[in-house]
PDB file of C-alpha atoms in Angstrom:
ATOM      1  CA  MET A   1      -8.493 -16.327   1.736  1.00 58.00           C
ATOM      2  CA  GLN A   2      -5.475 -17.412   3.729  1.00 69.00           C
ATOM      3  CA  ILE A   3      -2.003 -16.010   3.314  1.00 70.00           C
ATOM      4  CA  ASN A   4       1.146 -16.574   5.288  1.00 78.00           C
ATOM      5  CA  LEU A   5       1.700 -13.026   6.531  1.00 75.00           C
ATOM      6  CA  LEU A   6       5.350 -13.529   7.446  1.00 80.00           C
ATOM      7  CA  LYS A   7       6.152 -15.093   4.072  1.00 85.00           C
ATOM      8  CA  TRP A   8       4.329 -12.260   2.306  1.00 81.00           C
ATOM      9  CA  CYS A   9       6.288  -9.647   4.288  1.00 82.00           C
ATOM     10  CA  ASP A  10       9.567 -11.405   3.535  1.00 88.00           C
ATOM     11  CA  GLU A  11       8.784 -11.450  -0.192  1.00 88.00           C
ATOM     12  CA  LYS A  12       7.955  -7.737  -0.231  1.00 86.00           C
ATOM     13  CA  ILE A  13      11.023  -6.793   1.819  1.00 89.00           C
ATOM     14  CA  SER A  14      13.265  -8.874  -0.461  1.00 92.00           C
ATOM     15  CA  TYR A  15      11.734  -7.168  -3.496  1.00 90.00           C
ATOM     16  CA  LEU A  16      12.310  -3.681  -2.059  1.00 89.00           C
ATOM     17  CA  LYS A  17      15.897  -4.496  -1.120  1.00 92.00           C
ATOM     18  CA  LYS A  18      16.493  -5.793  -4.646  1.00 93.00           C
ATOM     19  CA  TYR A  19      15.627  -2.296  -5.903  1.00 88.00           C
ATOM     20  CA  GLY A  20      17.836  -0.492  -3.424  1.00 89.00           C
ATOM     21  CA  ILE A  21      15.390   0.360  -0.648  1.00 90.00           C
ATOM     22  CA  ILE A  22      17.173   0.232   2.695  1.00 91.00           C
ATOM     23  CA  PHE A  23      15.649  -0.585   6.060  1.00 91.00           C
ATOM     24  CA  LYS A  24      16.403   1.134   9.354  1.00 90.00           C
ATOM     25  CA  ASN A  25      15.119  -0.563  12.509  1.00 86.00           C
ATOM     26  CA  GLY A  26      12.846  -2.684  10.313  1.00 81.00           C
ATOM     27  CA  VAL A  27      11.223   0.273   8.537  1.00 83.00           C
ATOM     28  CA  ALA A  28      11.729   1.018   4.842  1.00 87.00           C
ATOM     29  CA  VAL A  29      13.579   4.275   4.229  1.00 90.00           C
ATOM     30  CA  LEU A  30      12.222   5.612   0.962  1.00 84.00           C
ATOM     31  CA  PRO A  31      14.251   7.914  -1.256  1.00 87.00           C
ATOM     32  CA  GLU A  32      13.333  11.584  -0.808  1.00 88.00           C
ATOM     33  CA  GLU A  33      11.958  11.783  -4.372  1.00 87.00           C
ATOM     34  CA  SER A  34       9.470   8.999  -3.556  1.00 84.00           C
ATOM     35  CA  ILE A  35       7.754  10.940  -0.778  1.00 87.00           C
ATOM     36  CA  TYR A  36       4.600  12.919  -1.590  1.00 89.00           C
ATOM     37  CA  LYS A  37       5.037  16.422  -0.179  1.00 91.00           C
ATOM     38  CA  ASP A  38       2.149  18.438  -1.614  1.00 92.00           C
ATOM     39  CA  ILE A  39      -1.165  19.079   0.090  1.00 94.00           C
ATOM     40  CA  PRO A  40      -3.501  16.514  -1.505  1.00 95.00           C
ATOM     41  CA  LEU A  41      -6.700  17.700  -3.156  1.00 96.00           C
ATOM     42  CA  MET A  42      -8.521  14.538  -2.073  1.00 96.00           C
ATOM     43  CA  VAL A  43      -7.856  11.369  -0.086  1.00 93.00           C
ATOM     44  CA  SER A  44      -9.794   8.167  -0.590  1.00 92.00           C
ATOM     45  CA  THR A  45      -9.640   4.484   0.234  1.00 88.00           C
ATOM     46  CA  TYR A  46      -9.022   1.905  -2.458  1.00 87.00           C
ATOM     47  CA  LYS A  47     -12.695   0.916  -2.347  1.00 87.00           C
ATOM     48  CA  TYR A  48     -13.816   4.471  -3.178  1.00 92.00           C
ATOM     49  CA  ARG A  49     -10.876   5.389  -5.437  1.00 93.00           C
ATOM     50  CA  ASN A  50     -13.203   6.098  -8.362  1.00 95.00           C
ATOM     51  CA  ASP A  51     -14.820   8.931  -6.382  1.00 95.00           C
ATOM     52  CA  ILE A  52     -11.692  10.972  -7.154  1.00 96.00           C
ATOM     53  CA  PRO A  53     -12.093  12.611 -10.580  1.00 97.00           C
ATOM     54  CA  GLU A  54      -9.529  11.542 -13.210  1.00 94.00           C
ATOM     55  CA  GLY A  55      -8.222  15.085 -13.573  1.00 95.00           C
ATOM     56  CA  ILE A  56      -7.035  15.346  -9.975  1.00 97.00           C
ATOM     57  CA  LYS A  57      -5.820  11.822  -9.184  1.00 96.00           C
ATOM     58  CA  ARG A  58      -2.159  12.897  -9.602  1.00 95.00           C
ATOM     59  CA  LYS A  59      -2.743  15.459  -6.835  1.00 96.00           C
ATOM     60  CA  SER A  60      -4.648  13.072  -4.567  1.00 96.00           C
ATOM     61  CA  LEU A  61      -3.802  10.237  -2.190  1.00 95.00           C
ATOM     62  CA  LEU A  62      -5.063   6.708  -1.951  1.00 92.00           C
ATOM     63  CA  THR A  63      -5.084   5.375   1.587  1.00 88.00           C
ATOM     64  CA  TYR A  64      -4.755   1.834   2.822  1.00 83.00           C
ATOM     65  CA  PHE A  65      -6.361   2.591   6.183  1.00 81.00           C
ATOM     66  CA  MET A  66      -9.351   0.251   6.120  1.00 77.00           C
ATOM     67  CA  PRO A  67     -10.921  -2.647   8.032  1.00 75.00           C
ATOM     68  CA  ASP A  68      -8.580  -5.632   8.373  1.00 72.00           C
ATOM     69  CA  GLU A  69     -10.658  -7.929   6.162  1.00 72.00           C
ATOM     70  CA  ASP A  70     -10.364  -5.385   3.324  1.00 78.00           C
ATOM     71  CA  LEU A  71      -6.722  -4.610   4.053  1.00 78.00           C
ATOM     72  CA  TRP A  72      -5.551  -8.225   3.780  1.00 76.00           C
ATOM     73  CA  THR A  73      -7.310  -8.612   0.437  1.00 78.00           C
ATOM     74  CA  ARG A  74      -5.737  -5.423  -0.926  1.00 81.00           C
ATOM     75  CA  LEU A  75      -2.269  -6.283   0.358  1.00 78.00           C
ATOM     76  CA  TYR A  76      -2.458  -9.757  -1.108  1.00 78.00           C
ATOM     77  CA  LYS A  77      -3.316  -8.216  -4.492  1.00 83.00           C
ATOM     78  CA  LEU A  78      -0.800  -5.366  -4.187  1.00 83.00           C
ATOM     79  CA  ASP A  79       1.210  -6.464  -7.223  1.00 85.00           C
ATOM     80  CA  GLU A  80      -1.961  -6.551  -9.322  1.00 89.00           C
ATOM     81  CA  ASP A  81      -2.942  -3.064  -8.101  1.00 89.00           C
ATOM     82  CA  LEU A  82       0.313  -1.324  -9.059  1.00 89.00           C
ATOM     83  CA  GLU A  83      -0.987   0.104 -12.346  1.00 92.00           C
ATOM     84  CA  ILE A  84      -3.957   1.625 -10.509  1.00 93.00           C
ATOM     85  CA  LEU A  85      -1.793   2.938  -7.673  1.00 91.00           C
ATOM     86  CA  LYS A  86       0.540   4.684 -10.126  1.00 92.00           C
ATOM     87  CA  THR A  87      -2.314   6.952 -11.272  1.00 95.00           C
ATOM     88  CA  PHE A  88      -2.417   8.684  -7.863  1.00 96.00           C
ATOM     89  CA  GLY A  89      -0.017  11.278  -6.490  1.00 95.00           C
ATOM     90  CA  GLY A  90       0.770   9.081  -3.510  1.00 92.00           C
ATOM     91  CA  ILE A  91      -0.233   6.188  -1.326  1.00 89.00           C
ATOM     92  CA  THR A  92      -0.602   6.450   2.440  1.00 87.00           C
ATOM     93  CA  GLY A  93       0.502   3.699   4.772  1.00 76.00           C
ATOM     94  CA  PHE A  94      -1.404   1.031   6.561  1.00 67.00           C
ATOM     95  CA  ASP A  95      -1.227  -0.670   9.922  1.00 63.00           C
ATOM     96  CA  LEU A  96       0.444  -4.019   9.367  1.00 59.00           C
ATOM     97  CA  SER A  97       1.106  -5.056  12.933  1.00 60.00           C
ATOM     98  CA  PRO A  98       0.669  -8.783  13.491  1.00 61.00           C
ATOM     99  CA  SER A  99      -0.367  -9.511  17.047  1.00 58.00           C
ATOM    100  CA  ILE A 100      -1.239 -12.468  19.242  1.00 61.00           C
ATOM    101  CA  GLY A 101      -4.794 -13.627  18.671  1.00 63.00           C
ATOM    102  CA  MET A 102      -5.345 -11.846  15.370  1.00 60.00           C
ATOM    103  CA  LEU A 103      -7.194 -13.656  12.601  1.00 58.00           C
ATOM    104  CA  PHE A 104      -4.823 -15.549  10.294  1.00 53.00           C
TER     105      PHE A 104
END
């Protein structure tokens, strides 16, 4: 799968700005009410998200720290994953740092 990373980032940034998310030094500044502050009961990657029992998903985190080949696939399908992501208490970040020599 090939995606234009810069175009993808621009689309996501434009979408966030459309809904009032501001950026400071290139980083999204989320509203305070959007930040998960509790101690999570469990943390899992997207691949193993079903290992978290239904009853505690709202008190658990889904992380996007994963190998690059998995990360690109998940990010590309982010819009499709929203309904799944909403079942968790929060989502942790990921390393999206394009660099010279990285795989397209």
